[in-house]
Tab-separated table of N, CA and C in Angstrom:
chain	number	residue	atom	x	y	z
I	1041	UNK	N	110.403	73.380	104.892
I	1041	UNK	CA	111.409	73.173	103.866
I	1041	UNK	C	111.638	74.493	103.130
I	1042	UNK	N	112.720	75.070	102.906
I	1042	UNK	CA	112.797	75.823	102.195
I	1042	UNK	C	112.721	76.296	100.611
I	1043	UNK	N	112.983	77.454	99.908
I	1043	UNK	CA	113.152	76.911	98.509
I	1043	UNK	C	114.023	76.354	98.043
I	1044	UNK	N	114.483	75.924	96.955
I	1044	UNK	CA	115.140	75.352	96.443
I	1044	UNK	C	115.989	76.373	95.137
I	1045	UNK	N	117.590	75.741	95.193
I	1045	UNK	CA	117.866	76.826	93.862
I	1045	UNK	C	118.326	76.272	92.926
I	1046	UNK	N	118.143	76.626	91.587
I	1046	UNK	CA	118.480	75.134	90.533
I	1046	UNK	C	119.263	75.758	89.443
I	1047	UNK	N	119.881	75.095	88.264
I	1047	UNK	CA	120.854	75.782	87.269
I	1047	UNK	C	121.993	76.475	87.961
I	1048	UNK	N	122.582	77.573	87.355
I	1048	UNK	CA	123.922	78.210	87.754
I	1048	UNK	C	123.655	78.364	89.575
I	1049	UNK	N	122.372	78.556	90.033
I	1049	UNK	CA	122.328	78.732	91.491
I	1049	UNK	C	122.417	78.263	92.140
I	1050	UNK	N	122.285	77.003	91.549
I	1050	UNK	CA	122.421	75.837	93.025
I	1050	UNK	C	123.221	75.310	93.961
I	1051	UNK	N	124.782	76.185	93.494
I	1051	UNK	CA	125.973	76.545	94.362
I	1051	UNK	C	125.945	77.618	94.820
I	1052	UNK	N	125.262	77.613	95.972
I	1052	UNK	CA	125.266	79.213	96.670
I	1052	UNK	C	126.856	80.078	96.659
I	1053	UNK	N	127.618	79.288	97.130
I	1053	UNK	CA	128.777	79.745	97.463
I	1053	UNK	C	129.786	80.507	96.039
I	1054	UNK	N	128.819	80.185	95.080
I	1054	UNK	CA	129.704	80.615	93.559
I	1054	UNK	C	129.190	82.016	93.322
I	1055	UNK	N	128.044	82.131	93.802
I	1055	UNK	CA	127.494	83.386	93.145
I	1055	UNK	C	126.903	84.635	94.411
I	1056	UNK	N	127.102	85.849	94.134
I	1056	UNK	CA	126.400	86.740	94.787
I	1056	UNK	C	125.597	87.746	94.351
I	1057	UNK	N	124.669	87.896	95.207
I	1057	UNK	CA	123.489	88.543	94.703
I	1057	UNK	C	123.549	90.542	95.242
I	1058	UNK	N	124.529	90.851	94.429
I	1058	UNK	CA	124.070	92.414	94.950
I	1058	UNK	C	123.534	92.963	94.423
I	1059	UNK	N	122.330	93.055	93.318
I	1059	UNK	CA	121.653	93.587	93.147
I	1059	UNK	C	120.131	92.809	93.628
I	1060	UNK	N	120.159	92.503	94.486
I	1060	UNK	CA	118.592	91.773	95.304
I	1060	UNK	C	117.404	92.407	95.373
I	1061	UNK	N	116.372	92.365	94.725
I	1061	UNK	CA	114.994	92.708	94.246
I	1061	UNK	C	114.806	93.022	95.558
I	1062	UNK	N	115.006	92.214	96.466
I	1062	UNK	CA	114.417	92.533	97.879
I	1062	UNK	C	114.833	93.355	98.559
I	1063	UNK	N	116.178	92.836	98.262
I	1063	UNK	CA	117.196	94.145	99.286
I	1063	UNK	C	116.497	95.929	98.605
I	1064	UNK	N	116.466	95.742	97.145
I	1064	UNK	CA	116.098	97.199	96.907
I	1064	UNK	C	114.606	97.630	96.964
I	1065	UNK	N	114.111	96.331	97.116
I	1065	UNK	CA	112.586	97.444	97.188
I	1065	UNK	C	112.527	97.708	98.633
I	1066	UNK	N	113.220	96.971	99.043
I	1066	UNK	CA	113.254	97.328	101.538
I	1066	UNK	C	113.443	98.936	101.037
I	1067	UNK	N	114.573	98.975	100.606
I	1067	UNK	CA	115.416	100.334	100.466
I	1067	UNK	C	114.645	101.292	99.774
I	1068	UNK	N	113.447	100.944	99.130
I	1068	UNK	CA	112.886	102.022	98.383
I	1068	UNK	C	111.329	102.064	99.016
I	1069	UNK	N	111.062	101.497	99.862
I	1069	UNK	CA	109.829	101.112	100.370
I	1069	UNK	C	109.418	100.745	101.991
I	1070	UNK	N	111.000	100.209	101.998
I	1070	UNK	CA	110.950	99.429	103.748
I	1070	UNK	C	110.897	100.067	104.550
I	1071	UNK	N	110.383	101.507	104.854
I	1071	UNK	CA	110.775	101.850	106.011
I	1071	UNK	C	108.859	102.122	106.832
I	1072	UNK	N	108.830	102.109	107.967
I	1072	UNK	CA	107.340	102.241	108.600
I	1072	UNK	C	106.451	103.536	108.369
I	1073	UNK	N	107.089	104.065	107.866
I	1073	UNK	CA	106.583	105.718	107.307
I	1073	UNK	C	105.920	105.280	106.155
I	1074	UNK	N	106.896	104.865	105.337
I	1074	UNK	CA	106.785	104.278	103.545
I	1074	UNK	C	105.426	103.112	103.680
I	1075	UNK	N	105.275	102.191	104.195
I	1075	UNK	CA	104.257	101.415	104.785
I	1075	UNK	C	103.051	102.174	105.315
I	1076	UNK	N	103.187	102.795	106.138
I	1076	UNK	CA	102.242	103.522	106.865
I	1076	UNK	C	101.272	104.664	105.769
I	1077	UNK	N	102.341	105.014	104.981
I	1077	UNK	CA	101.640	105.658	103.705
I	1077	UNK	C	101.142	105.071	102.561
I	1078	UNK	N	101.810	104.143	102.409
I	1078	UNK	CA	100.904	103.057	101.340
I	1078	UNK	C	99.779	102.868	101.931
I	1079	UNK	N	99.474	102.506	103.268
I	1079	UNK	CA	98.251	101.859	103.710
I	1079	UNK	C	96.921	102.375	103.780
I	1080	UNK	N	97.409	103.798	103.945
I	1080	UNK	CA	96.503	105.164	103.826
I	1080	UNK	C	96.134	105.167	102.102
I	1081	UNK	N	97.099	104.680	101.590
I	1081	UNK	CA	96.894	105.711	100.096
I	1081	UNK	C	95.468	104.453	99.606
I	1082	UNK	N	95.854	103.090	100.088
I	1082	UNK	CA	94.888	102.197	99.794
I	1082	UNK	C	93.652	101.908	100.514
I	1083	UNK	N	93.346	102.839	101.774
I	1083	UNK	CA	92.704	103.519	102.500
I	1083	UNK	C	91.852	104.327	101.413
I	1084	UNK	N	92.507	104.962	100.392
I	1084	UNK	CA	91.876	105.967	100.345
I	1084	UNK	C	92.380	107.353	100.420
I	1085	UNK	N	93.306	107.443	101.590
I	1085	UNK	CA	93.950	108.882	101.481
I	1085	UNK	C	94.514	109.204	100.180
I	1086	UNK	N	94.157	110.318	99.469
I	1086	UNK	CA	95.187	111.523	98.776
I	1086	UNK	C	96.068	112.598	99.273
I	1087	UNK	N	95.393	113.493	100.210
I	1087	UNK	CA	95.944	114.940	100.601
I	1087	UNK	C	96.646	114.103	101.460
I	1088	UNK	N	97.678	115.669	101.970
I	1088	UNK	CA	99.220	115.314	102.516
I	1088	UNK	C	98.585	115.382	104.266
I	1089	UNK	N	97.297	116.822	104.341
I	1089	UNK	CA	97.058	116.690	106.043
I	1089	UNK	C	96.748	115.556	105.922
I	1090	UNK	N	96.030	114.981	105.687
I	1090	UNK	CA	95.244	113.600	105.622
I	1090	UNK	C	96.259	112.117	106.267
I	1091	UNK	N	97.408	112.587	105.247
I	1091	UNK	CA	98.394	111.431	105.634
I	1091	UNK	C	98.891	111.413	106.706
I	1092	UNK	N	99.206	112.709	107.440
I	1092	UNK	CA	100.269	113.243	108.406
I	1092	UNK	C	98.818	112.614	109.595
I	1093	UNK	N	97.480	113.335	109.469
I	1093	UNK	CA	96.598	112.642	110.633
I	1093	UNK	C	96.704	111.103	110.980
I	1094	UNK	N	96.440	110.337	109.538
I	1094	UNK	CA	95.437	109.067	109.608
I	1094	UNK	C	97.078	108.514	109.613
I	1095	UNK	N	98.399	108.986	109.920
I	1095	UNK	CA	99.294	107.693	110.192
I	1095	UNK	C	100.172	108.468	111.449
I	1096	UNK	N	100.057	109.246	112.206
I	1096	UNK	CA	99.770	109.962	113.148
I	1096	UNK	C	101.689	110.381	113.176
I	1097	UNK	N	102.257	110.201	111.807
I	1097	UNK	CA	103.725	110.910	111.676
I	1097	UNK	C	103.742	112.277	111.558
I	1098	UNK	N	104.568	112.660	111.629
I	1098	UNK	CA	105.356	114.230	111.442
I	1098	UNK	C	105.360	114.683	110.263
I	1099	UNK	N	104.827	116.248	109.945
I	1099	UNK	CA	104.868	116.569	108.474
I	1099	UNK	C	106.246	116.407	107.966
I	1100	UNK	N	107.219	116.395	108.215
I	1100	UNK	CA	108.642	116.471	107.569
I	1100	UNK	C	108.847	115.198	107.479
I	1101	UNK	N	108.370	114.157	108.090
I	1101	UNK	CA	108.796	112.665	107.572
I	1101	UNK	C	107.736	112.425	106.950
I	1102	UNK	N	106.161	112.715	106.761
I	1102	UNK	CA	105.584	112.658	105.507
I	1102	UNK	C	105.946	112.640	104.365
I	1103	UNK	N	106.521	114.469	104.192
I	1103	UNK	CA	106.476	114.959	103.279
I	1103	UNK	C	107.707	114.258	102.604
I	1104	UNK	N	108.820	114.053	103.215
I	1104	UNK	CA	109.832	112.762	102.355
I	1104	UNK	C	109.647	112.132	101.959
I	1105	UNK	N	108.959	111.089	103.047
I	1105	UNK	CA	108.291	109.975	102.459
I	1105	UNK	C	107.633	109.959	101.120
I	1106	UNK	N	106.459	110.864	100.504
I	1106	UNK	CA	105.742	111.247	99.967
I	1106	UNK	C	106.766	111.825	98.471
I	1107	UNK	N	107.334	112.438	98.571
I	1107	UNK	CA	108.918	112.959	97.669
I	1107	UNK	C	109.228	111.939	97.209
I	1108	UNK	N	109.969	110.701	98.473
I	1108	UNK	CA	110.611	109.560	97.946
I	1108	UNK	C	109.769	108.621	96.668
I	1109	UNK	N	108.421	108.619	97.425
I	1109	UNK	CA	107.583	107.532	96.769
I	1109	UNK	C	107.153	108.207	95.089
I	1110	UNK	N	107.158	109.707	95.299
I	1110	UNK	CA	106.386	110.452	93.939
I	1110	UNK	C	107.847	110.011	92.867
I	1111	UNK	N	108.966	110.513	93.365
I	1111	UNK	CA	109.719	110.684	92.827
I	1111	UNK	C	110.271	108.856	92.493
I	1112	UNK	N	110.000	107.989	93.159
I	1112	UNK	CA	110.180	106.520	92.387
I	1112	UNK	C	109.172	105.853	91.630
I	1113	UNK	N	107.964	107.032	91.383
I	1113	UNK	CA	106.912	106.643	90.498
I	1113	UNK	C	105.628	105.789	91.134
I	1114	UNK	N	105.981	105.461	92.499
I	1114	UNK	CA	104.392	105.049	93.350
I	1114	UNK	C	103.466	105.875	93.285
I	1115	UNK	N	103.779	107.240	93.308
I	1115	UNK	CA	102.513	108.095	93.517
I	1115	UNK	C	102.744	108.985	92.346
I	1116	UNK	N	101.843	109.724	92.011
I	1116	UNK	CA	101.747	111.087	91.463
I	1116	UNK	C	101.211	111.869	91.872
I	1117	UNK	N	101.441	113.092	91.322
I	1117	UNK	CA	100.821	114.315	92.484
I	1117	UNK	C	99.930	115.036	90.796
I	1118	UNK	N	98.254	115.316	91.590
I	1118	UNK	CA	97.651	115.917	90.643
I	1118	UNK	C	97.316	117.381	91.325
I	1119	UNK	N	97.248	118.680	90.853
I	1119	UNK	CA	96.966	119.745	91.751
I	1119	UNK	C	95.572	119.820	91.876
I	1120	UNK	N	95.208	120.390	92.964
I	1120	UNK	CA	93.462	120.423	93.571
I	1120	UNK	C	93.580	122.018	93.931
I	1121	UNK	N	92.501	122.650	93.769
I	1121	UNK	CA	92.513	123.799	94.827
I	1121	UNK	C	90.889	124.026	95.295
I	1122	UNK	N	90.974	124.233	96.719
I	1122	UNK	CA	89.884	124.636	97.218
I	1122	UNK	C	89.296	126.108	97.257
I	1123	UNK	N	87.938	126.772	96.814
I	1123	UNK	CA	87.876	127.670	96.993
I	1123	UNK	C	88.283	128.578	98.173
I	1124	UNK	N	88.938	129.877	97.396
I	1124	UNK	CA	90.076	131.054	98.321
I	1124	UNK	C	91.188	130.336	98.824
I	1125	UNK	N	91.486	129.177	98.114
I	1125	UNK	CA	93.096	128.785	99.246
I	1125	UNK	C	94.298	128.428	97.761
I	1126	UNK	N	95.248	127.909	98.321
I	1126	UNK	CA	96.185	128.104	97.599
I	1126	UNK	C	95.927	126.548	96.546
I	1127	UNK	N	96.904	126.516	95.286
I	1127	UNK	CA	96.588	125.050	94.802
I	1127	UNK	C	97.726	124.322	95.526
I	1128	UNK	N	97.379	123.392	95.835
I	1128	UNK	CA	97.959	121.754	96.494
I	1128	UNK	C	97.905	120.889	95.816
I	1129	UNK	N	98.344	119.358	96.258
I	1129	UNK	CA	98.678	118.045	95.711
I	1129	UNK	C	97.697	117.527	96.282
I	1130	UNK	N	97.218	116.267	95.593
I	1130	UNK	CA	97.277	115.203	96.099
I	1130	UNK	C	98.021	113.987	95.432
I	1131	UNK	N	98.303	113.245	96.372
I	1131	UNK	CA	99.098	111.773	96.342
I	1131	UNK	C	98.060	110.285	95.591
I	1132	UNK	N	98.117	110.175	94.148
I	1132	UNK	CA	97.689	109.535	93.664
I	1132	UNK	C	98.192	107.837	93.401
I	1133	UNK	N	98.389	106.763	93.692
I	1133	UNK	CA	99.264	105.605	93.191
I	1133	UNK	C	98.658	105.668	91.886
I	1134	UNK	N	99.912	105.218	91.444
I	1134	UNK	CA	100.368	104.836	90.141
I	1134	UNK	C	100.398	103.531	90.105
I	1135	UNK	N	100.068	102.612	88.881
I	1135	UNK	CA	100.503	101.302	88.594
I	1135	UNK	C	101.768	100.684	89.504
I	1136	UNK	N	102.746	101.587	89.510
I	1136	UNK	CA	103.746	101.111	90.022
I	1136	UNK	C	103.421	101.108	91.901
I	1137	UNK	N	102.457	102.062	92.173
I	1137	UNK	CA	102.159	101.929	93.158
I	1137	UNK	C	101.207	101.021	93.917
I	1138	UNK	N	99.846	100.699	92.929
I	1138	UNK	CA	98.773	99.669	92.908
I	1138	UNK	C	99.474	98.123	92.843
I	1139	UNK	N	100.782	98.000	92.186
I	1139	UNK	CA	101.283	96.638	92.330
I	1139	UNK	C	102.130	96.363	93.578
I	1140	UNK	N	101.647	97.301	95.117
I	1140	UNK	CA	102.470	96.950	95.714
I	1140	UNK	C	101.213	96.266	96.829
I	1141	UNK	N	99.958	96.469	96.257
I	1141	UNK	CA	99.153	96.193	97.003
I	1141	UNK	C	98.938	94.338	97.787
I	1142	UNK	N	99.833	93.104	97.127
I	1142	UNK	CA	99.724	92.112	98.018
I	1142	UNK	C	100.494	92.195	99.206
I	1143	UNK	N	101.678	93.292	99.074
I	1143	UNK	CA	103.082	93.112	99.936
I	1143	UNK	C	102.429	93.603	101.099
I	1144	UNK	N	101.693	94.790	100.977
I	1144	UNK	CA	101.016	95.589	102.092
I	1144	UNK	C	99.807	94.641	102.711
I	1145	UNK	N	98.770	94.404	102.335
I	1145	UNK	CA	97.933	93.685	102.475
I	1145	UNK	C	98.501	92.333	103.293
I	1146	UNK	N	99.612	91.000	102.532
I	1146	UNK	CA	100.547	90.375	103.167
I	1146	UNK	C	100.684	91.160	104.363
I	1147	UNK	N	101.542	91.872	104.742
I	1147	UNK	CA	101.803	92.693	105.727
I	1147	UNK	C	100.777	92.049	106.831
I	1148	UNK	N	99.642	92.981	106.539
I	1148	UNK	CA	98.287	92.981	107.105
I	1148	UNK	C	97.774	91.546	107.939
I	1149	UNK	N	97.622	90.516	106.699
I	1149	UNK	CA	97.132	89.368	107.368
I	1149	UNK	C	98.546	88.818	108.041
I	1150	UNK	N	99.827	88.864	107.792
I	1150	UNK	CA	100.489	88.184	108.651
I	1150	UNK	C	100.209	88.979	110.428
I	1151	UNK	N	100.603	90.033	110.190
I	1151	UNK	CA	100.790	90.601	111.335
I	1151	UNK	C	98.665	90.271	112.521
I	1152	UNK	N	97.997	90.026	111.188
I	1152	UNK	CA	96.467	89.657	112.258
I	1152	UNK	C	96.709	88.174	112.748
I	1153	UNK	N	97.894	87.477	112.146
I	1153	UNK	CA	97.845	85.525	112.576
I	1153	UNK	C	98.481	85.670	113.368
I	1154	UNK	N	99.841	86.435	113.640
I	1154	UNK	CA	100.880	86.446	114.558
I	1154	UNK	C	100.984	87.242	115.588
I	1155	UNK	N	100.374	88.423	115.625
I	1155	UNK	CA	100.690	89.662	116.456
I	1155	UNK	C	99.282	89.951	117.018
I	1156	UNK	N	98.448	89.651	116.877
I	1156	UNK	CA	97.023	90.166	116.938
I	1156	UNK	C	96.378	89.434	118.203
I	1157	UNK	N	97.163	88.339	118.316
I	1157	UNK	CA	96.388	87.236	118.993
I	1157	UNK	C	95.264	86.523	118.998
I	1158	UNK	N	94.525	85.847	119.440
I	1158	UNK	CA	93.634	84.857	119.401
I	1158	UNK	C	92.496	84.952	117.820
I	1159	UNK	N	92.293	86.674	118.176
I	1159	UNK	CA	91.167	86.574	117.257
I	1159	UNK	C	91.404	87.600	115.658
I	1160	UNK	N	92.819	87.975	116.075
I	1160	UNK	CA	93.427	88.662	114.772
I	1160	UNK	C	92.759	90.055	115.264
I	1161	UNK	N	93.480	90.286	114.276
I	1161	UNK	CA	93.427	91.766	113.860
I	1161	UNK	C	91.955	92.867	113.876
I	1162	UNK	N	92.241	94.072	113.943
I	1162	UNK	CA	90.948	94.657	114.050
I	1162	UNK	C	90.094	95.137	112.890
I	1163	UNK	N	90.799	94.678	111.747
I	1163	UNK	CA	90.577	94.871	109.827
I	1163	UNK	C	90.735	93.664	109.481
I	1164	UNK	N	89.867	92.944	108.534
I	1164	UNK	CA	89.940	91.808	107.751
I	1164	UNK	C	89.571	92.858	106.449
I	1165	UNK	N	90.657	91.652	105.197
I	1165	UNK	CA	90.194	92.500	103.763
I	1165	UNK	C	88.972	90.897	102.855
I	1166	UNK	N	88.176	91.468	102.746
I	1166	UNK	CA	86.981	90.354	102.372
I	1166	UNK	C	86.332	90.822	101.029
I	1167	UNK	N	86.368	90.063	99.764
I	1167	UNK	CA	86.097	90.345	98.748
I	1167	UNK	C	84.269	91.578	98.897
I	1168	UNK	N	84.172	92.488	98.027
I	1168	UNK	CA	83.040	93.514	98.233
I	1168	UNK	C	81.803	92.668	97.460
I	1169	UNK	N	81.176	92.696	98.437
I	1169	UNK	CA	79.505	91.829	97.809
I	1169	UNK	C	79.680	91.135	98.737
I	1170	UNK	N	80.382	89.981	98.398
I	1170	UNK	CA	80.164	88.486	99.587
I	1170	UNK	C	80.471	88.406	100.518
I	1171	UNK	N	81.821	89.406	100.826
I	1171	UNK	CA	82.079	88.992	102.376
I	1171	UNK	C	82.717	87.793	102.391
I	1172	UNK	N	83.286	87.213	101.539
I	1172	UNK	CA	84.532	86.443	101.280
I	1172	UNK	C	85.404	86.705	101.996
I	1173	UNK	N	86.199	86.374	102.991
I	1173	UNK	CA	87.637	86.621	103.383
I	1173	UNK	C	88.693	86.358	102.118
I	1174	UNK	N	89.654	87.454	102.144
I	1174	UNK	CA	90.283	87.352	100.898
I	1174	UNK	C	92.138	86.802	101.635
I	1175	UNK	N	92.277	86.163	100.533
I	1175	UNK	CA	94.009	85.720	101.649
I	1175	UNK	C	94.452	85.810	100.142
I	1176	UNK	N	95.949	86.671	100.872
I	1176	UNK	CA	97.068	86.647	100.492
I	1176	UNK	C	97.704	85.828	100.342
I	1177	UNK	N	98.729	85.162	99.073
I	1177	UNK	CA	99.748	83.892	99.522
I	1177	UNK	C	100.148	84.044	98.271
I	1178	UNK	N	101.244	83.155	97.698
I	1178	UNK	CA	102.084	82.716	96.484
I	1178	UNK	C	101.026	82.015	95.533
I	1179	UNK	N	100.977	82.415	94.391
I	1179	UNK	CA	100.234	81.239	93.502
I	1179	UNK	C	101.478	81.508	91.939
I	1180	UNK	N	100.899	79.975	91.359
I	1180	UNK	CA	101.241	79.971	89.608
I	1180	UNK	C	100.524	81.194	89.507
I	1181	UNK	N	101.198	81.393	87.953
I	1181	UNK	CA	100.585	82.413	86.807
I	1181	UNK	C	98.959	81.663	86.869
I	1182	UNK	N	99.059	80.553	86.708
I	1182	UNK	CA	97.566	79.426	86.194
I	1182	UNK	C	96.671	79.851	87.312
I	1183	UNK	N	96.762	79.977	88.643
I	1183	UNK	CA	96.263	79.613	89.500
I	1183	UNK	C	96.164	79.041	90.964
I	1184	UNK	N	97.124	77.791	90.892
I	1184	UNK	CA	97.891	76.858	91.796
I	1184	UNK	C	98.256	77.689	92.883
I	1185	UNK	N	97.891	77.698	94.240
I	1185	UNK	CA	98.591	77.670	95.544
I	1185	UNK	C	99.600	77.151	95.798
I	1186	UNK	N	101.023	77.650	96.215
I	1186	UNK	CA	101.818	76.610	96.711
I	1186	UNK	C	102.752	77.714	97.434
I	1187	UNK	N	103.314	76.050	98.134
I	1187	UNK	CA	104.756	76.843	99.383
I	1187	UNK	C	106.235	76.930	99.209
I	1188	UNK	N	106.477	77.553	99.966
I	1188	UNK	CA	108.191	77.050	99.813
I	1188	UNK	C	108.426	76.231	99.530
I	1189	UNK	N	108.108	74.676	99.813
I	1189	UNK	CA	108.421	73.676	99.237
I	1189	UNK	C	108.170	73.255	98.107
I	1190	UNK	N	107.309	73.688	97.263
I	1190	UNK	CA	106.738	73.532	96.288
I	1190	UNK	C	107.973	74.954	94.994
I	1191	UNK	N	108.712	75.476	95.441
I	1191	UNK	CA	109.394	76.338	94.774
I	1191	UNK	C	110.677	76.228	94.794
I	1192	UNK	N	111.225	77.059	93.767
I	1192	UNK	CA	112.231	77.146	93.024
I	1192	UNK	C	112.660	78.534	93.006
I	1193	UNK	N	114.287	78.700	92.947
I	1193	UNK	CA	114.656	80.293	92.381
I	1193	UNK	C	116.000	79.947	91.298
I	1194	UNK	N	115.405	80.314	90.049
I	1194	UNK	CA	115.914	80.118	89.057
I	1194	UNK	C	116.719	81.443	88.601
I	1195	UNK	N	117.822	81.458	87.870
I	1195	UNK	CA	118.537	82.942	87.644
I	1195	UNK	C	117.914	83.099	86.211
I	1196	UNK	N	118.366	84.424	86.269
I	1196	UNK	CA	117.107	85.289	85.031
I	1196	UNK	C	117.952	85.889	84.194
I	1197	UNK	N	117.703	86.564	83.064
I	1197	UNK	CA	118.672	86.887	82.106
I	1197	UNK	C	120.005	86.902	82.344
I	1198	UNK	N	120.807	87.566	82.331
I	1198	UNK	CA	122.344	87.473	82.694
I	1198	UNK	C	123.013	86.777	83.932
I	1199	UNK	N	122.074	86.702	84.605
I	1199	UNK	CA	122.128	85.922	85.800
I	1199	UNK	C	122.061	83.919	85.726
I	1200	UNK	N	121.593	83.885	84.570
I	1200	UNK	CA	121.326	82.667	84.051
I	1200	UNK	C	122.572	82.210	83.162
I	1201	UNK	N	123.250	83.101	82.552
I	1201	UNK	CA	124.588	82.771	82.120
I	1201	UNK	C	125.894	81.562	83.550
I	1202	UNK	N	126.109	80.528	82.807
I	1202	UNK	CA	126.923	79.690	83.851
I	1202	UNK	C	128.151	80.452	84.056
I	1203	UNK	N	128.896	81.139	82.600
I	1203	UNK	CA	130.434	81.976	82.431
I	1203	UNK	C	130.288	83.274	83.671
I	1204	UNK	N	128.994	83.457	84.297
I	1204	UNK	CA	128.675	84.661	85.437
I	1204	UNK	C	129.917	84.621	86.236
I	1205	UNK	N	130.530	85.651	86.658
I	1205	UNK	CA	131.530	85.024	87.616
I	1205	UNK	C	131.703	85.827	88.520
């Protein structure tokens, strides 16, 4: 079952959505480079060789990548220098970057249920101490698990106006 849309939304055909949360974070995030570098950065990677090895891309689509993300506030760059060499960056997340951590992770366990086959994936993420398997999914603010069916998409400030046109 799908979600459901309620108030001014519940006539699809009245309203359009061009400014779509989704559509713009694809656009600011969606691409397999942009992914591939988040995954590292939550890995652990900082430095830029580091990124270009452990996601086995090209320094020039790194280093965009890396531009794009500093410059939309995922990362920050703090300077390091190693003795006799020049000073460099590293690629730090930012809040804005640490809150992207279910989408990636999501990522992760879908692609170990679906793509992985029988026995999943070759990384499970499992709470540190217990060894908990940790899952990704939708919950309330409270707590509560639930599905598509169990949801709603309600319009939000100006979007919640009925006179919207």
């Amino acid at each position: 079952m799908p979600l459901s849309f309620e108030g001014v939304l519940a006539d699809r055909t009245t309203w359009r959505l061009d400014n779509c949360s989704i559509g713009r974070s694809m656009e600011t995030i969606g691409t397999r480079s942009a992914m591939l570098i988040l995954r590292e950065a939550f890995y652990g990677t900082t430095r830029f060789d580091d990124f270009v090895r452990r996601t086995k891309i090209g320094d020039a689509i790194v280093a965009a990548r890396l531009k794009d993300l500093t410059d939309i506030g995922v990362f920050t760059k703090q300077p390091y220098r190693e003795p006799g060499k020049r000073t460099r960056y590293e690629y730090l997340l930012t809040e804005k970057g640490r809150d992207l951590f279910p989408a990636v992770f999501a990522l992760m366990q879908w692609g170990n249920k679906y793509l992985q086959g029988e026995d999943g994936g070759p990384l499970r993420l499992v709470q540190r101490g217990t060894g908990e398997p940790v899952v990704i999914g939708p919950r309330t603010v409270s707590g509560r698990d639930v599905g598509p069916e169990d949801l709603a998409i309600v319009a939000h400030g100006d979007w919640a106006d009925p006179q919207r046109g």
